[in-house]
mmCIF file of C-alpha atoms in Angstrom:
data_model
loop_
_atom_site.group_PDB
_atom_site.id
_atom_site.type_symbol
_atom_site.label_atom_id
_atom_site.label_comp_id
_atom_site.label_asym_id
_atom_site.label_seq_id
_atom_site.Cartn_x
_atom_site.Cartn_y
_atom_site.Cartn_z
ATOM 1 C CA UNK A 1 43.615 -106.140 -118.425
ATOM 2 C CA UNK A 2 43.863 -102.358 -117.668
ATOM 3 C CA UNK A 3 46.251 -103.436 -114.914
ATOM 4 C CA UNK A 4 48.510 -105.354 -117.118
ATOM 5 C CA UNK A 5 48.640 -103.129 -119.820
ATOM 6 C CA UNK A 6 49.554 -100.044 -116.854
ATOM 7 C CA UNK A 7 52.279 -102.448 -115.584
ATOM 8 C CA UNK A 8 53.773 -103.260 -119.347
ATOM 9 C CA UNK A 9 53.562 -99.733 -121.104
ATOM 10 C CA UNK A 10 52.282 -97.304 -118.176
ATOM 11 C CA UNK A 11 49.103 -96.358 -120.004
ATOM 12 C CA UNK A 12 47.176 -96.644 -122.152
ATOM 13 C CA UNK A 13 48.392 -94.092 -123.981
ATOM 14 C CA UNK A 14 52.080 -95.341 -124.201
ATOM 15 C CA UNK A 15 50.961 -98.409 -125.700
ATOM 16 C CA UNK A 16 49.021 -96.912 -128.272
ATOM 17 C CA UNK A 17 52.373 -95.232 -128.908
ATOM 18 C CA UNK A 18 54.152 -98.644 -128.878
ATOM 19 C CA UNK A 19 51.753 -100.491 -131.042
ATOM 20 C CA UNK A 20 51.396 -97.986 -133.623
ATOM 21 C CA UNK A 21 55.565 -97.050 -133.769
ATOM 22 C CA UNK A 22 55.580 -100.775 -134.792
ATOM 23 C CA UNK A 23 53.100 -100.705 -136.582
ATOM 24 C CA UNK A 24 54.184 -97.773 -138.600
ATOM 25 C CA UNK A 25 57.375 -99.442 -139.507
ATOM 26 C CA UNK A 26 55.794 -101.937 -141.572
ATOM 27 C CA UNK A 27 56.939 -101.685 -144.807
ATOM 28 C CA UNK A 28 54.061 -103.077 -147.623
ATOM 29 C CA UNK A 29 51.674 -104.895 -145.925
ATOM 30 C CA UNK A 30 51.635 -106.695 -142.360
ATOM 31 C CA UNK A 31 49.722 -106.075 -139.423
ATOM 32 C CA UNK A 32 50.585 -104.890 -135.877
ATOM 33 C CA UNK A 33 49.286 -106.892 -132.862
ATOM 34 C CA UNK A 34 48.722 -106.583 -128.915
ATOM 35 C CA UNK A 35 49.269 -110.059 -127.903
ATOM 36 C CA UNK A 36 50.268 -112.734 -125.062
ATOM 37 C CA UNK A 37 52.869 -114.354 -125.012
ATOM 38 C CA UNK A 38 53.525 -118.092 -123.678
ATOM 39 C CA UNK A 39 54.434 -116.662 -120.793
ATOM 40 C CA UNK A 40 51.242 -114.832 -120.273
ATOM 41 C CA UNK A 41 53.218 -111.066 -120.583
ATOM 42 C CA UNK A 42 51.442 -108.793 -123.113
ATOM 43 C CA UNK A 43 53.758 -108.240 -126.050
ATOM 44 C CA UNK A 44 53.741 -105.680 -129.377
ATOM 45 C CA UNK A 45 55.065 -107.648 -132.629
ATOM 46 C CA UNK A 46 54.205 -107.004 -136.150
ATOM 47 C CA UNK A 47 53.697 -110.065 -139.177
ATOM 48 C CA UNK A 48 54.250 -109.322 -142.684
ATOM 49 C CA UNK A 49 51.554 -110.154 -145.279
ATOM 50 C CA UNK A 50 48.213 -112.670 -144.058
ATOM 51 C CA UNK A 51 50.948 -114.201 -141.034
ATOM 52 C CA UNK A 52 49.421 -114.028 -137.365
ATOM 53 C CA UNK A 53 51.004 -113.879 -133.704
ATOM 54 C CA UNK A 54 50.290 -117.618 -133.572
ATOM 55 C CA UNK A 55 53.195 -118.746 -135.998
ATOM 56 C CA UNK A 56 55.354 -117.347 -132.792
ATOM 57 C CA UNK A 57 53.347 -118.679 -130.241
ATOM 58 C CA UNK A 58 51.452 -115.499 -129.099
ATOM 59 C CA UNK A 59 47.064 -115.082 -128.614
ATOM 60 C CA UNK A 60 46.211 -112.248 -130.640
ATOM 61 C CA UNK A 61 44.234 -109.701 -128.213
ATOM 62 C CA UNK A 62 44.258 -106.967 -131.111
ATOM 63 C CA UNK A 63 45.382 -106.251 -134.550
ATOM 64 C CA UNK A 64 45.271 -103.523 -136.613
ATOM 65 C CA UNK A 65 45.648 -104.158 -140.185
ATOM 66 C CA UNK A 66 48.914 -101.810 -142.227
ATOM 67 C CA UNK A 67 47.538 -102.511 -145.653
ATOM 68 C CA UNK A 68 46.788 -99.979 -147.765
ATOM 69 C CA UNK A 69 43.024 -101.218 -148.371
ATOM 70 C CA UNK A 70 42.618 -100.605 -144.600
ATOM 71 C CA UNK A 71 42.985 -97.004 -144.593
ATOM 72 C CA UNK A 72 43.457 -95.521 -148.077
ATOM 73 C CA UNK A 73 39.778 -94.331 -148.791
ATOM 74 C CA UNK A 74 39.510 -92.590 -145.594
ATOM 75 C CA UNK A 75 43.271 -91.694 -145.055
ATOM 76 C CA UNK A 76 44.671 -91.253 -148.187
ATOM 77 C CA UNK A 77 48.404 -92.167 -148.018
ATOM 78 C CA UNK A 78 48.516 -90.607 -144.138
ATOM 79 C CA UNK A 79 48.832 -94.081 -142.089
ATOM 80 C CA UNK A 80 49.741 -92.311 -138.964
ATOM 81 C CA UNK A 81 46.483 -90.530 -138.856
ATOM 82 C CA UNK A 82 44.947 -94.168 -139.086
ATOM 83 C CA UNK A 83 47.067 -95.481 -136.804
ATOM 84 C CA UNK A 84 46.081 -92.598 -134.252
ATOM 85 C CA UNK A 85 42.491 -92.803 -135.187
ATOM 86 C CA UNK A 86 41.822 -96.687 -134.887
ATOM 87 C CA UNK A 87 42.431 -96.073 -131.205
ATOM 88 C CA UNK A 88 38.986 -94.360 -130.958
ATOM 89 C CA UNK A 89 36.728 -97.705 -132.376
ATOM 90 C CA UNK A 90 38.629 -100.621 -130.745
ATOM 91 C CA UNK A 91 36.142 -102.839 -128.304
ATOM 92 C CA UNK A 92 37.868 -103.184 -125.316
ATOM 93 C CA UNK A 93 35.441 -105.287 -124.013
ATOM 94 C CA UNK A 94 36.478 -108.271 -126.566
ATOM 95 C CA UNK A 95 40.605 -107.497 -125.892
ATOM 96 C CA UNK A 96 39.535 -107.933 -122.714
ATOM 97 C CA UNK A 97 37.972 -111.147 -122.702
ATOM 98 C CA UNK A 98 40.371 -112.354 -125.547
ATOM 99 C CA UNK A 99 43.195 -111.658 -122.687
ATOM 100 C CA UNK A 100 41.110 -113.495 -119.893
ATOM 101 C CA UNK A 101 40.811 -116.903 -122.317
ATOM 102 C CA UNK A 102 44.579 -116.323 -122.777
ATOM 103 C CA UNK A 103 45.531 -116.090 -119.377
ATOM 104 C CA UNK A 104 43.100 -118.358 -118.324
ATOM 105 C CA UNK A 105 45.183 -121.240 -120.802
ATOM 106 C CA UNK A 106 48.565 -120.066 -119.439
ATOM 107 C CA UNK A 107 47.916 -120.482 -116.300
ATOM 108 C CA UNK A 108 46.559 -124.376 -116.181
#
C-alpha cells in the first residue's frame, strides 16, 4: 500500500494534505474517504451526510468523519486541527489489508 499511495500522492504526507483539503471543504456534515476505485487506483472523494464511497463504486480503505460530534469536545470549532491530528491514531495495518481485499477483487 505504501507503494501505491507514494505513486498517487508522493507521500504520505501529501495525501494527508489531499484527504484533509477535501475533507475540510465539507460544508455540514459528510465524511472524507481514502478509497479504490473500480479500477483499483486509490482515490480521495468526500459524501455528504451517512452516504459511503460505495454509492460510486469505490472500497472504503479510510474515512474520517467531518461532523461536528466527531471533533467538537476535543477541538472546539478548529476542524483543521482534527483533521491534522487524526493522522496520528489511524491503523495502518487495517487500510492496509482493507486495500489488499480490494485489490485482491479487482484484479479476478
Amino acid at each position: 500500500m505504501r507503494n501505491a499511495i507514494e505513486d498517487k500522492f508522493g507521500s504520505l504526507e501529501q495525501l494527508s494534505q489531499v484527504v484533509n483539503g477535501k475533507t475540510a471543504g465539507i460544508f455540514g456534515s459528510g465524511w472524507g474517504w481514502l478509497t479504490v476505485d473500480q479500477k483499483g487506483q486509490l482515490d480521495v472523494i468526500t459524501t455528504a451526510n451517512q452516504d459511503t464511497p460505495a454509492t460510486v463504486g469505490h472500497v472504503p480503505l479510510l474515512g474520517i468523519d467531518a461532523w461536528e460530534h466527531a471533533y467538537y469536545l476535543d477541538y472546539n470549532n478548529v476542524k483543521a486541527d482534527y483533521f491534522k491530528n487524526i493522522w496520528r491514531v489511524i491503523n495502518w495495518k487495517d487500510v492496509a489489508k482493507r486495500y489488499d481485499d480490494a485489490m485482491a477483487k479487482v484484479k479476478k
